[in-house]
């Protein structure tokens, strides 16, 4: 009698990981050739670990964690690197004539047959997460080639500089490999830190820096020169900072890199900001806005004129919020023009200008020209000086909606900052609609999340903000999150709407404390409050919120 395999969706519903409504919506919304599991992952309804455990039940095939797995290095010669990367699989071990393989899709019988024919082994598939497999390939396959590269590099150091353009040159392959690893680990930045007798290669993952490799000092000049060639920088100039850009493809994904070099005591430090164009976030509903903040923000961007400022330090997700707002406003009926430094993501239907100070195209100069182009909505990358602020205010007062960013600690400080630049209070009140302050905090890993009782100190912090708390979620650490307890990031926001009461305070030269009192009366959710509410929902931890937001 044939065994009837239960459907994946039914098992997920039965286990309480999915509702019938979610299942039907996913089935209706997924592409024809897309698997249900992939569609659920894409929508963030389940985690990869939950999918793997359910597939284990459905298929009767065991799953394996590759974190600290005792691999046999010889087997990496049996299965070629290109095949492993293309099919997302890694060899685990052999027992007699059987070869055990970790795969993301153990029902891919064509790949299993190919492996059986090329290796001569009977193939025993097991299930592993896509992320686990990508990390393993990067670590073990590339580690082997990395050692070979280091052996080749002493000879390569003697070669002519022209070899820095040779795609087969060891240094070129090494830089490509470092970038490929960074992209596969979802790093936002790559740091090349020169020390006295070595170079540290560090990745920023989920906002935290981690040393990935330590390279010999002899390689420093070659690495720096190679990156400068890619970014069209002057390789003969090492006394002044330089900025550049690289457009490339890593593992079939379009990647944009912003490159910055800075002279230090031990040589040039290079930082590369990775902008993954395939991961472009332009859906405003996915930015993590609290429902009240979302309502206020949407109301403000729907206004025909005025200024909306997004404030926060570098790397706090301001650009993502701006692009999501522009994407929401983008339609055939409106003319949207931006002036940015640099243009991070290219949006279809929007005219984007790249600042070029070398030829006199500054934010202020670009803005002046924009106003002669009949715009409806203007986005200024950053208000850095009085001239840019003046023209932005003039644009908003002549019937344009202006979106921009400003570097301040919170929303109220942004108002003070504008007046510090020399903007008259009456101009601030006439043009400023709202200020959105935001920060990025790490999410608790959904695979190792545990509910724990809140500590006495945490209860005191929550009570001070008028919130009660009994339990909080914490990640205990698992292979999926590199034992950190956190995976991915989310934003916390503070939306300050500049109403008539706040305008009165600004016009009569009132203090920030007075503005804060009115904001409290208007039920403004401050950064700390938004963060603590997300802790209460089990999305992050108190430590993460206190790391980026101050209590009173």
Short mmCIF file of C-alpha atoms in Angstrom, two decimals:
data_model
loop_
_atom_site.label_atom_id
_atom_site.label_comp_id
_atom_site.label_asym_id
_atom_site.label_seq_id
_atom_site.Cartn_x
_atom_site.Cartn_y
_atom_site.Cartn_z
CA UNK A 1 0.00 0.00 0.00
CA UNK A 2 1.44 3.39 -1.01
CA UNK A 3 2.33 5.82 1.77
CA UNK A 4 0.42 9.09 1.43
CA UNK A 5 2.73 12.03 2.20
CA UNK A 6 1.09 14.76 4.26
CA UNK A 7 1.16 18.24 2.82
CA UNK A 8 3.67 20.74 4.24
CA UNK A 9 1.03 23.43 4.82
CA UNK A 10 -1.19 21.04 6.79
CA UNK A 11 1.69 20.02 9.08
CA UNK A 12 2.64 23.67 9.72
CA UNK A 13 -0.98 24.54 10.60
CA UNK A 14 -1.20 21.47 12.84
CA UNK A 15 1.98 22.52 14.70
CA UNK A 16 0.59 26.01 15.28
CA UNK A 17 3.31 27.70 13.20
CA UNK A 18 0.81 28.91 10.62
CA UNK A 19 -2.84 29.89 10.47
CA UNK A 20 -5.20 28.76 7.71
CA UNK A 21 -5.51 32.41 6.61
CA UNK A 22 -1.70 32.77 6.30
CA UNK A 23 -1.54 29.50 4.36
CA UNK A 24 -4.22 30.51 1.86
CA UNK A 25 -2.78 34.01 1.38
CA UNK A 26 0.69 32.52 0.74
CA UNK A 27 -0.67 29.90 -1.69
CA UNK A 28 -2.58 32.60 -3.60
CA UNK A 29 0.34 35.05 -3.65
CA UNK A 30 3.24 32.73 -4.51
CA UNK A 31 4.59 32.28 -8.02
CA UNK A 32 3.67 29.09 -9.89
CA UNK A 33 7.12 27.50 -9.74
CA UNK A 34 7.86 28.68 -6.18
CA UNK A 35 7.76 26.14 -3.37
CA UNK A 36 5.43 26.81 -0.44
CA UNK A 37 8.32 26.70 2.06
CA UNK A 38 10.27 29.36 0.13
CA UNK A 39 7.19 31.58 -0.13
CA UNK A 40 6.57 31.33 3.65
CA UNK A 41 10.22 32.21 4.35
CA UNK A 42 10.05 35.17 1.97
CA UNK A 43 7.03 36.54 3.83
CA UNK A 44 8.75 36.00 7.21
CA UNK A 45 5.89 33.87 8.56
CA UNK A 46 8.16 30.99 9.65
CA UNK A 47 11.90 30.65 10.22
CA UNK A 48 14.20 28.42 8.21
CA UNK A 49 14.75 26.21 11.27
CA UNK A 50 10.99 25.70 11.68
CA UNK A 51 10.71 24.80 7.98
CA UNK A 52 13.55 22.27 8.25
CA UNK A 53 12.03 20.58 11.31
CA UNK A 54 8.66 20.36 9.51
CA UNK A 55 10.26 18.93 6.34
CA UNK A 56 11.91 16.32 8.55
CA UNK A 57 8.44 15.25 9.74
CA UNK A 58 6.96 15.39 6.23
CA UNK A 59 9.74 13.58 4.33
CA UNK A 60 11.16 11.36 7.07
CA UNK A 61 14.66 12.70 6.21
CA UNK A 62 16.79 13.80 9.18
CA UNK A 63 18.04 17.38 9.51
CA UNK A 64 21.57 18.33 10.53
CA UNK A 65 23.17 21.43 12.05
CA UNK A 66 26.44 22.29 10.29
CA UNK A 67 27.67 24.55 13.09
CA UNK A 68 30.87 22.91 14.43
CA UNK A 69 30.18 19.75 12.41
CA UNK A 70 33.30 17.50 12.22
CA UNK A 71 33.75 17.65 8.43
CA UNK A 72 36.19 15.41 6.57
CA UNK A 73 38.31 17.90 4.50
CA UNK A 74 39.04 15.18 1.89
CA UNK A 75 35.36 15.10 0.88
CA UNK A 76 35.54 18.69 -0.36
CA UNK A 77 37.68 17.34 -3.22
CA UNK A 78 34.99 14.75 -4.04
CA UNK A 79 32.22 17.35 -4.57
CA UNK A 80 33.45 20.34 -6.67
CA UNK A 81 33.04 23.83 -5.21
CA UNK A 82 31.05 25.16 -8.23
CA UNK A 83 28.60 22.25 -8.02
CA UNK A 84 28.19 22.70 -4.25
CA UNK A 85 27.55 26.44 -4.67
CA UNK A 86 25.11 26.01 -7.55
CA UNK A 87 23.09 23.22 -5.95
CA UNK A 88 23.49 24.41 -2.31
CA UNK A 89 24.86 21.23 -0.76
CA UNK A 90 27.90 20.05 1.21
CA UNK A 91 29.37 16.56 1.77
CA UNK A 92 29.24 15.40 5.41
CA UNK A 93 30.80 11.92 5.73
CA UNK A 94 31.11 8.49 4.10
CA UNK A 95 30.05 5.12 5.48
CA UNK A 96 31.13 2.25 3.20
CA UNK A 97 29.73 3.00 -0.24
CA UNK A 98 27.36 5.71 1.02
CA UNK A 99 28.02 9.46 0.91
CA UNK A 100 25.97 11.64 3.27
CA UNK A 101 25.07 15.05 1.81
CA UNK A 102 23.45 18.08 3.49
CA UNK A 103 21.01 19.76 1.06
CA UNK A 104 18.43 22.52 1.18
CA UNK A 105 16.12 20.45 -1.05
CA UNK A 106 16.45 16.69 -0.43
CA UNK A 107 13.68 16.03 -2.99
CA UNK A 108 15.93 17.23 -5.84
CA UNK A 109 16.43 13.74 -7.28
CA UNK A 110 18.19 15.01 -10.45
CA UNK A 111 21.01 16.49 -8.33
CA UNK A 112 21.17 13.31 -6.22
CA UNK A 113 21.51 11.22 -9.42
CA UNK A 114 24.21 13.56 -10.78
CA UNK A 115 26.17 13.16 -7.54
CA UNK A 116 25.78 9.36 -7.60
CA UNK A 117 27.14 9.20 -11.16
CA UNK A 118 30.06 11.62 -10.61
CA UNK A 119 31.19 10.32 -7.19
CA UNK A 120 30.34 6.60 -7.50
CA UNK A 121 28.72 6.67 -4.03
CA UNK A 122 25.14 5.94 -3.04
CA UNK A 123 23.79 9.30 -1.88
CA UNK A 124 22.08 9.71 1.51
CA UNK A 125 20.47 13.17 1.68
CA UNK A 126 19.92 15.12 4.90
CA UNK A 127 18.29 18.56 5.33
CA UNK A 128 20.24 21.69 6.32
CA UNK A 129 19.35 25.37 6.24
CA UNK A 130 20.34 27.47 3.24
CA UNK A 131 22.25 29.89 5.47
CA UNK A 132 24.15 27.03 7.15
CA UNK A 133 25.19 25.60 3.78
CA UNK A 134 26.29 28.99 2.37
CA UNK A 135 28.39 29.66 5.49
CA UNK A 136 29.94 26.17 5.31
CA UNK A 137 30.85 26.55 1.63
CA UNK A 138 32.40 29.97 2.35
CA UNK A 139 34.32 28.63 5.33
CA UNK A 140 35.63 25.26 4.10
CA UNK A 141 35.84 25.51 0.31
CA UNK A 142 37.16 29.08 0.40
CA UNK A 143 39.43 28.39 3.39
CA UNK A 144 41.28 25.85 1.30
CA UNK A 145 41.75 28.25 -1.62
CA UNK A 146 42.64 31.01 0.85
CA UNK A 147 45.62 28.99 2.11
CA UNK A 148 46.71 28.43 -1.49
CA UNK A 149 46.44 32.18 -2.14
CA UNK A 150 48.71 32.97 0.81
CA UNK A 151 51.30 30.60 -0.62
CA UNK A 152 51.12 32.33 -4.01
CA UNK A 153 51.19 35.89 -2.65
CA UNK A 154 54.92 36.16 -1.77
CA UNK A 155 55.69 35.54 -5.45
CA UNK A 156 52.83 37.82 -6.50
CA UNK A 157 54.30 40.70 -4.47
CA UNK A 158 57.20 40.81 -6.90
CA UNK A 159 54.93 41.09 -9.92
CA UNK A 160 54.15 44.32 -11.73
CA UNK A 161 51.26 46.53 -10.65
CA UNK A 162 49.43 45.73 -13.89
CA UNK A 163 48.66 42.28 -12.44
CA UNK A 164 46.25 43.98 -10.03
CA UNK A 165 43.87 44.06 -13.02
CA UNK A 166 44.43 40.38 -13.87
CA UNK A 167 41.34 38.45 -12.75
CA UNK A 168 43.44 35.36 -12.06
CA UNK A 169 46.02 37.21 -9.93
CA UNK A 170 46.07 35.91 -6.32
CA UNK A 171 45.38 39.32 -4.77
CA UNK A 172 42.35 39.86 -7.04
CA UNK A 173 40.96 36.45 -6.05
CA UNK A 174 41.58 37.20 -2.37
CA UNK A 175 39.68 40.53 -2.44
CA UNK A 176 36.81 38.87 -4.37
CA UNK A 177 36.67 36.09 -1.79
CA UNK A 178 36.55 38.53 1.16
CA UNK A 179 33.66 40.37 -0.53
CA UNK A 180 31.83 37.15 -1.38
CA UNK A 181 32.07 35.99 2.25
CA UNK A 182 30.81 39.37 3.47
CA UNK A 183 27.77 39.22 1.19
CA UNK A 184 26.96 35.60 2.14
CA UNK A 185 27.11 36.54 5.84
CA UNK A 186 24.88 39.60 5.22
CA UNK A 187 27.51 42.06 6.44
CA UNK A 188 26.72 45.76 6.02
CA UNK A 189 30.37 46.91 6.07
CA UNK A 190 33.86 45.46 5.51
CA UNK A 191 36.76 47.07 7.40
CA UNK A 192 40.42 46.65 6.42
CA UNK A 193 42.19 47.81 9.60
CA UNK A 194 45.97 48.27 9.32
CA UNK A 195 47.87 47.43 12.52
CA UNK A 196 51.60 47.65 13.22
CA UNK A 197 52.42 44.17 11.92
CA UNK A 198 49.16 42.78 10.46
CA UNK A 199 45.85 43.71 8.81
CA UNK A 200 42.50 42.91 10.39
CA UNK A 201 39.56 42.17 8.09
CA UNK A 202 36.38 42.88 10.05
CA UNK A 203 32.71 42.48 9.08
CA UNK A 204 29.84 44.47 10.60
CA UNK A 205 26.94 42.04 10.95
CA UNK A 206 23.66 43.19 12.54
CA UNK A 207 25.40 46.37 13.67
CA UNK A 208 28.26 44.61 15.50
CA UNK A 209 31.87 44.38 14.25
CA UNK A 210 33.59 40.99 14.19
CA UNK A 211 37.14 40.09 13.11
CA UNK A 212 36.89 37.69 10.18
CA UNK A 213 40.53 37.31 9.10
CA UNK A 214 44.03 38.40 10.09
CA UNK A 215 46.31 38.98 7.09
CA UNK A 216 50.09 39.52 6.96
CA UNK A 217 51.25 43.15 6.81
CA UNK A 218 53.09 42.47 3.52
CA UNK A 219 49.71 42.26 1.74
CA UNK A 220 48.50 45.69 2.82
CA UNK A 221 49.68 47.76 -0.15
CA UNK A 222 48.44 45.21 -2.70
CA UNK A 223 44.97 44.96 -1.12
CA UNK A 224 44.70 48.76 -0.87
CA UNK A 225 45.82 49.21 -4.48
CA UNK A 226 43.39 46.56 -5.77
CA UNK A 227 40.40 48.13 -3.99
CA UNK A 228 41.42 51.62 -5.18
CA UNK A 229 41.61 50.40 -8.79
CA UNK A 230 38.09 48.94 -8.50
CA UNK A 231 36.76 52.19 -7.00
CA UNK A 232 38.57 54.45 -9.52
CA UNK A 233 40.62 56.10 -6.77
CA UNK A 234 44.15 57.52 -7.12
CA UNK A 235 46.46 54.66 -6.09
CA UNK A 236 49.47 56.99 -5.88
CA UNK A 237 47.80 59.26 -3.28
CA UNK A 238 47.90 57.95 0.30
CA UNK A 239 48.08 61.21 2.28
CA UNK A 240 44.46 62.37 2.02
CA UNK A 241 41.07 60.60 2.46
CA UNK A 242 39.38 59.41 -0.73
CA UNK A 243 35.85 58.20 -1.52
CA UNK A 244 34.72 56.00 -4.38
CA UNK A 245 32.19 53.47 -5.52
CA UNK A 246 32.21 49.96 -6.98
CA UNK A 247 29.37 48.28 -8.87
CA UNK A 248 29.82 44.54 -9.07
CA UNK A 249 28.07 41.18 -9.01
CA UNK A 250 28.77 38.72 -6.20
CA UNK A 251 27.28 35.23 -6.46
CA UNK A 252 24.82 36.44 -9.15
CA UNK A 253 23.61 39.35 -6.95
CA UNK A 254 23.99 43.03 -7.92
CA UNK A 255 26.07 44.72 -5.21
CA UNK A 256 26.95 48.39 -4.83
CA UNK A 257 29.98 49.22 -2.65
CA UNK A 258 30.78 52.63 -1.19
CA UNK A 259 34.51 52.80 -0.56
CA UNK A 260 36.26 55.15 1.85
CA UNK A 261 40.03 55.32 2.45
CA UNK A 262 41.56 57.15 5.41
CA UNK A 263 45.28 57.66 6.13
CA UNK A 264 46.24 56.30 9.57
CA UNK A 265 49.52 55.84 11.45
CA UNK A 266 49.94 52.29 10.08
CA UNK A 267 48.72 52.95 6.54
CA UNK A 268 45.38 53.48 4.83
CA UNK A 269 42.26 52.11 6.51
CA UNK A 270 39.61 51.11 4.00
CA UNK A 271 35.90 50.71 4.78
CA UNK A 272 33.46 49.32 2.21
CA UNK A 273 29.72 49.82 2.78
CA UNK A 274 27.76 47.01 1.09
CA UNK A 275 24.47 47.94 -0.54
CA UNK A 276 22.73 44.77 -1.68
CA UNK A 277 20.50 45.98 -4.52
CA UNK A 278 18.50 42.73 -4.47
CA UNK A 279 17.55 43.36 -0.81
CA UNK A 280 16.26 46.88 -1.43
CA UNK A 281 13.61 47.65 1.19
CA UNK A 282 10.99 49.96 -0.30
CA UNK A 283 7.82 48.78 1.45
CA UNK A 284 6.88 51.33 4.11
CA UNK A 285 4.84 48.75 6.06
CA UNK A 286 8.01 46.68 6.67
CA UNK A 287 9.96 49.45 8.40
CA UNK A 288 8.72 48.47 11.88
CA UNK A 289 6.61 51.57 12.58
CA UNK A 290 4.35 51.40 15.64
CA UNK A 291 0.69 51.75 14.49
CA UNK A 292 0.37 55.30 15.92
CA UNK A 293 3.74 56.37 14.47
CA UNK A 294 2.77 54.84 11.11
CA UNK A 295 -0.52 56.73 11.06
CA UNK A 296 1.21 60.05 11.86
CA UNK A 297 4.05 59.49 9.37
CA UNK A 298 1.64 58.58 6.53
CA UNK A 299 -0.46 61.66 7.32
CA UNK A 300 2.62 63.92 7.11
CA UNK A 301 4.01 62.54 3.83
CA UNK A 302 0.57 62.99 2.24
CA UNK A 303 0.74 66.76 2.78
CA UNK A 304 1.37 68.83 -0.38
CA UNK A 305 4.17 70.98 1.09
CA UNK A 306 6.46 71.42 4.09
CA UNK A 307 9.61 69.68 5.36
CA UNK A 308 9.85 66.22 6.90
CA UNK A 309 13.21 65.43 8.52
CA UNK A 310 14.58 61.97 9.39
CA UNK A 311 17.19 62.21 12.15
CA UNK A 312 19.72 59.75 13.55
CA UNK A 313 23.42 58.85 13.41
CA UNK A 314 25.17 57.19 10.45
CA UNK A 315 23.91 53.66 9.87
CA UNK A 316 20.54 54.11 11.59
CA UNK A 317 18.44 53.28 8.51
CA UNK A 318 17.50 56.87 7.55
CA UNK A 319 18.01 56.22 3.84
CA UNK A 320 15.75 53.14 3.91
CA UNK A 321 12.94 55.21 5.48
CA UNK A 322 13.39 57.99 2.91
CA UNK A 323 13.39 55.56 -0.04
CA UNK A 324 10.32 53.75 1.32
CA UNK A 325 8.49 57.09 1.64
CA UNK A 326 9.50 58.11 -1.91
CA UNK A 327 8.40 54.73 -3.24
CA UNK A 328 5.01 55.22 -1.59
CA UNK A 329 4.65 58.73 -3.09
CA UNK A 330 5.94 57.76 -6.53
CA UNK A 331 3.29 57.91 -9.23
CA UNK A 332 2.80 59.20 -12.78
CA UNK A 333 1.12 62.37 -11.53
CA UNK A 334 4.08 63.70 -9.52
CA UNK A 335 7.60 64.82 -10.42
CA UNK A 336 10.05 63.60 -7.76
CA UNK A 337 13.68 64.78 -7.86
CA UNK A 338 16.40 63.87 -5.37
CA UNK A 339 19.89 65.22 -4.73
CA UNK A 340 22.01 62.67 -2.84
CA UNK A 341 25.57 61.91 -1.77
CA UNK A 342 25.79 59.17 -2.87
CA UNK A 343 22.76 57.78 -4.72
CA UNK A 344 22.41 54.53 -2.77
CA UNK A 345 19.48 52.83 -4.51
CA UNK A 346 18.09 53.70 -7.92
CA UNK A 347 14.31 53.99 -7.95
CA UNK A 348 12.38 53.72 -11.20
CA UNK A 349 10.45 56.83 -12.16
CA UNK A 350 12.44 59.13 -9.82
CA UNK A 351 15.08 61.60 -11.05
CA UNK A 352 18.16 61.20 -8.86
CA UNK A 353 21.13 63.59 -8.83
CA UNK A 354 24.57 62.59 -7.53
CA UNK A 355 26.41 65.35 -5.60
CA UNK A 356 29.83 66.11 -7.13
CA UNK A 357 31.71 68.74 -5.10
CA UNK A 358 34.69 68.61 -7.52
CA UNK A 359 32.65 70.33 -10.23
CA UNK A 360 30.63 72.53 -7.87
CA UNK A 361 27.50 70.33 -7.74
CA UNK A 362 26.78 70.58 -4.00
CA UNK A 363 23.48 69.95 -2.22
CA UNK A 364 22.72 73.69 -2.39
CA UNK A 365 23.63 74.03 -6.08
CA UNK A 366 21.65 70.89 -6.97
CA UNK A 367 18.63 72.16 -5.03
CA UNK A 368 18.65 75.50 -6.85
CA UNK A 369 18.54 73.72 -10.20
CA UNK A 370 15.85 71.29 -9.02
CA UNK A 371 13.48 74.17 -8.23
CA UNK A 372 13.61 75.19 -11.92
CA UNK A 373 12.61 71.64 -12.96
CA UNK A 374 8.97 71.93 -11.83
CA UNK A 375 9.19 69.34 -9.00
CA UNK A 376 6.33 68.27 -6.71
CA UNK A 377 8.47 66.37 -4.20
CA UNK A 378 12.14 67.01 -3.45
CA UNK A 379 14.46 64.74 -1.46
CA UNK A 380 17.72 66.22 -0.14
CA UNK A 381 20.20 63.56 1.03
CA UNK A 382 21.29 65.58 4.07
CA UNK A 383 20.95 69.09 5.50
CA UNK A 384 24.54 69.86 6.51
CA UNK A 385 24.74 73.65 6.39
CA UNK A 386 22.74 76.90 6.45
CA UNK A 387 22.73 77.29 2.67
CA UNK A 388 21.14 73.86 2.08
CA UNK A 389 18.67 74.47 4.93
CA UNK A 390 17.71 77.90 3.51
CA UNK A 391 16.97 76.56 0.03
CA UNK A 392 15.07 73.54 1.45
CA UNK A 393 12.87 75.91 3.48
CA UNK A 394 12.34 78.16 0.45
CA UNK A 395 11.32 75.07 -1.57
CA UNK A 396 8.81 74.00 1.09
CA UNK A 397 7.34 77.52 1.32
CA UNK A 398 6.77 77.64 -2.44
CA UNK A 399 4.54 74.57 -2.50
CA UNK A 400 6.93 71.61 -2.49
CA UNK A 401 7.13 68.64 -0.15
CA UNK A 402 10.76 68.30 0.98
CA UNK A 403 12.18 65.14 2.59
CA UNK A 404 15.65 65.18 4.10
CA UNK A 405 17.92 63.82 6.86
CA UNK A 406 19.75 65.56 9.68
CA UNK A 407 22.35 64.23 12.13
CA UNK A 408 20.94 64.74 15.64
CA UNK A 409 20.22 62.55 18.65
CA UNK A 410 16.43 62.90 18.72
CA UNK A 411 13.52 64.69 17.09
CA UNK A 412 13.50 67.74 19.42
CA UNK A 413 17.26 68.27 18.98
CA UNK A 414 16.66 68.56 15.21
CA UNK A 415 14.64 71.76 15.75
CA UNK A 416 17.43 73.22 17.91
CA UNK A 417 20.01 72.18 15.28
CA UNK A 418 18.22 74.10 12.51
CA UNK A 419 18.26 77.28 14.63
CA UNK A 420 21.93 76.68 15.50
CA UNK A 421 22.63 76.73 11.76
CA UNK A 422 21.24 80.27 11.69
CA UNK A 423 17.67 79.60 10.47
CA UNK A 424 15.17 82.10 11.88
CA UNK A 425 12.55 80.53 14.22
CA UNK A 426 9.63 81.89 12.13
CA UNK A 427 11.02 80.09 9.04
CA UNK A 428 11.36 76.82 10.99
CA UNK A 429 7.74 77.00 12.17
CA UNK A 430 6.48 78.02 8.72
CA UNK A 431 8.10 75.06 6.96
CA UNK A 432 8.71 72.12 9.35
CA UNK A 433 5.88 69.55 9.41
CA UNK A 434 7.45 66.67 11.34
CA UNK A 435 10.70 65.10 12.52
CA UNK A 436 11.23 61.33 12.64
CA UNK A 437 14.10 60.09 14.84
CA UNK A 438 15.14 56.48 14.40
CA UNK A 439 17.70 53.85 15.45
CA UNK A 440 18.39 50.24 14.47
CA UNK A 441 18.35 47.49 17.10
CA UNK A 442 18.94 43.75 16.85
CA UNK A 443 16.03 41.28 16.82
CA UNK A 444 15.89 38.30 19.14
CA UNK A 445 16.67 35.14 17.14
CA UNK A 446 13.38 33.32 16.51
CA UNK A 447 15.04 29.89 16.54
CA UNK A 448 16.53 30.07 20.07
CA UNK A 449 14.05 32.52 21.58
CA UNK A 450 13.06 31.77 25.18
CA UNK A 451 10.58 33.53 27.44
CA UNK A 452 12.17 34.51 30.76
CA UNK A 453 10.94 36.51 33.78
CA UNK A 454 11.91 40.20 33.68
CA UNK A 455 14.60 41.26 36.17
CA UNK A 456 13.86 43.76 38.97
CA UNK A 457 15.92 46.41 37.15
CA UNK A 458 13.98 45.86 33.91
CA UNK A 459 10.66 46.15 35.74
CA UNK A 460 11.86 49.46 37.26
CA UNK A 461 12.88 50.80 33.81
CA UNK A 462 9.49 49.86 32.33
CA UNK A 463 7.56 51.21 35.34
CA UNK A 464 9.34 54.58 34.97
CA UNK A 465 7.92 54.83 31.42
CA UNK A 466 4.45 53.74 32.58
CA UNK A 467 4.66 50.23 31.07
CA UNK A 468 4.18 47.00 33.00
CA UNK A 469 6.31 43.95 32.16
CA UNK A 470 6.51 40.45 33.58
CA UNK A 471 8.28 38.36 30.97
CA UNK A 472 10.74 39.14 28.19
CA UNK A 473 12.16 37.15 25.25
CA UNK A 474 15.86 36.34 25.02
CA UNK A 475 17.90 34.33 22.54
CA UNK A 476 19.94 31.60 24.21
CA UNK A 477 22.27 31.30 21.21
CA UNK A 478 22.13 28.79 18.36
CA UNK A 479 23.97 28.03 15.09
CA UNK A 480 21.48 30.15 13.14
CA UNK A 481 22.52 33.33 15.00
CA UNK A 482 26.21 32.44 15.55
CA UNK A 483 25.44 31.92 19.26
CA UNK A 484 24.68 35.64 19.69
CA UNK A 485 20.96 35.32 20.51
CA UNK A 486 20.16 37.96 17.87
CA UNK A 487 19.41 37.68 14.17
CA UNK A 488 18.49 40.58 11.91
CA UNK A 489 17.67 44.16 12.81
CA UNK A 490 14.61 46.37 13.16
CA UNK A 491 14.00 50.09 13.61
CA UNK A 492 12.58 52.03 16.55
CA UNK A 493 11.03 55.42 15.80
CA UNK A 494 9.97 58.71 17.32
CA UNK A 495 7.56 60.82 15.24
CA UNK A 496 7.30 64.44 16.41
CA UNK A 497 4.51 66.32 14.65
CA UNK A 498 5.15 70.09 14.78
CA UNK A 499 1.70 71.41 15.74
CA UNK A 500 0.58 74.96 16.62
CA UNK A 501 1.54 74.62 20.32
CA UNK A 502 5.11 73.58 19.42
CA UNK A 503 5.30 76.38 16.83
CA UNK A 504 4.37 78.92 19.53
CA UNK A 505 7.19 77.65 21.77
CA UNK A 506 9.73 77.88 18.90
CA UNK A 507 8.61 81.41 17.89
CA UNK A 508 8.98 82.82 21.39
CA UNK A 509 12.40 81.15 21.86
CA UNK A 510 11.20 78.45 24.28
CA UNK A 511 13.33 75.56 25.53
CA UNK A 512 13.57 71.96 24.36
CA UNK A 513 12.01 70.91 27.70
CA UNK A 514 8.84 72.89 26.85
CA UNK A 515 8.62 71.25 23.43
CA UNK A 516 9.06 67.86 25.14
CA UNK A 517 6.17 68.61 27.54
CA UNK A 518 3.85 69.39 24.60
CA UNK A 519 5.05 66.24 22.79
CA UNK A 520 4.16 64.17 25.88
CA UNK A 521 0.68 65.78 25.96
CA UNK A 522 0.31 64.87 22.26
CA UNK A 523 1.04 61.21 23.17
CA UNK A 524 4.30 61.17 21.19
CA UNK A 525 6.01 57.78 21.42
CA UNK A 526 9.69 58.51 22.13
CA UNK A 527 12.53 56.24 21.00
CA UNK A 528 12.88 54.62 24.42
CA UNK A 529 9.11 53.97 24.59
CA UNK A 530 8.94 52.45 21.10
CA UNK A 531 11.90 50.22 21.99
CA UNK A 532 10.38 49.07 25.29
CA UNK A 533 7.05 48.31 23.57
CA UNK A 534 8.96 46.11 21.11
CA UNK A 535 10.65 44.38 24.08
CA UNK A 536 7.18 43.73 25.53
CA UNK A 537 6.15 42.18 22.19
CA UNK A 538 9.13 39.80 22.45
CA UNK A 539 10.94 41.23 19.42
CA UNK A 540 14.12 42.53 21.12
CA UNK A 541 15.77 42.90 24.55
CA UNK A 542 16.00 45.75 27.04
CA UNK A 543 19.81 45.80 26.66
CA UNK A 544 19.47 46.47 22.93
CA UNK A 545 17.06 49.37 23.47
CA UNK A 546 19.23 50.98 26.18
CA UNK A 547 22.24 50.66 23.85
CA UNK A 548 20.73 53.17 21.41
CA UNK A 549 18.12 55.17 23.37
CA UNK A 550 18.51 57.11 26.61
CA UNK A 551 16.13 57.06 29.56
CA UNK A 552 15.24 60.38 31.18
#
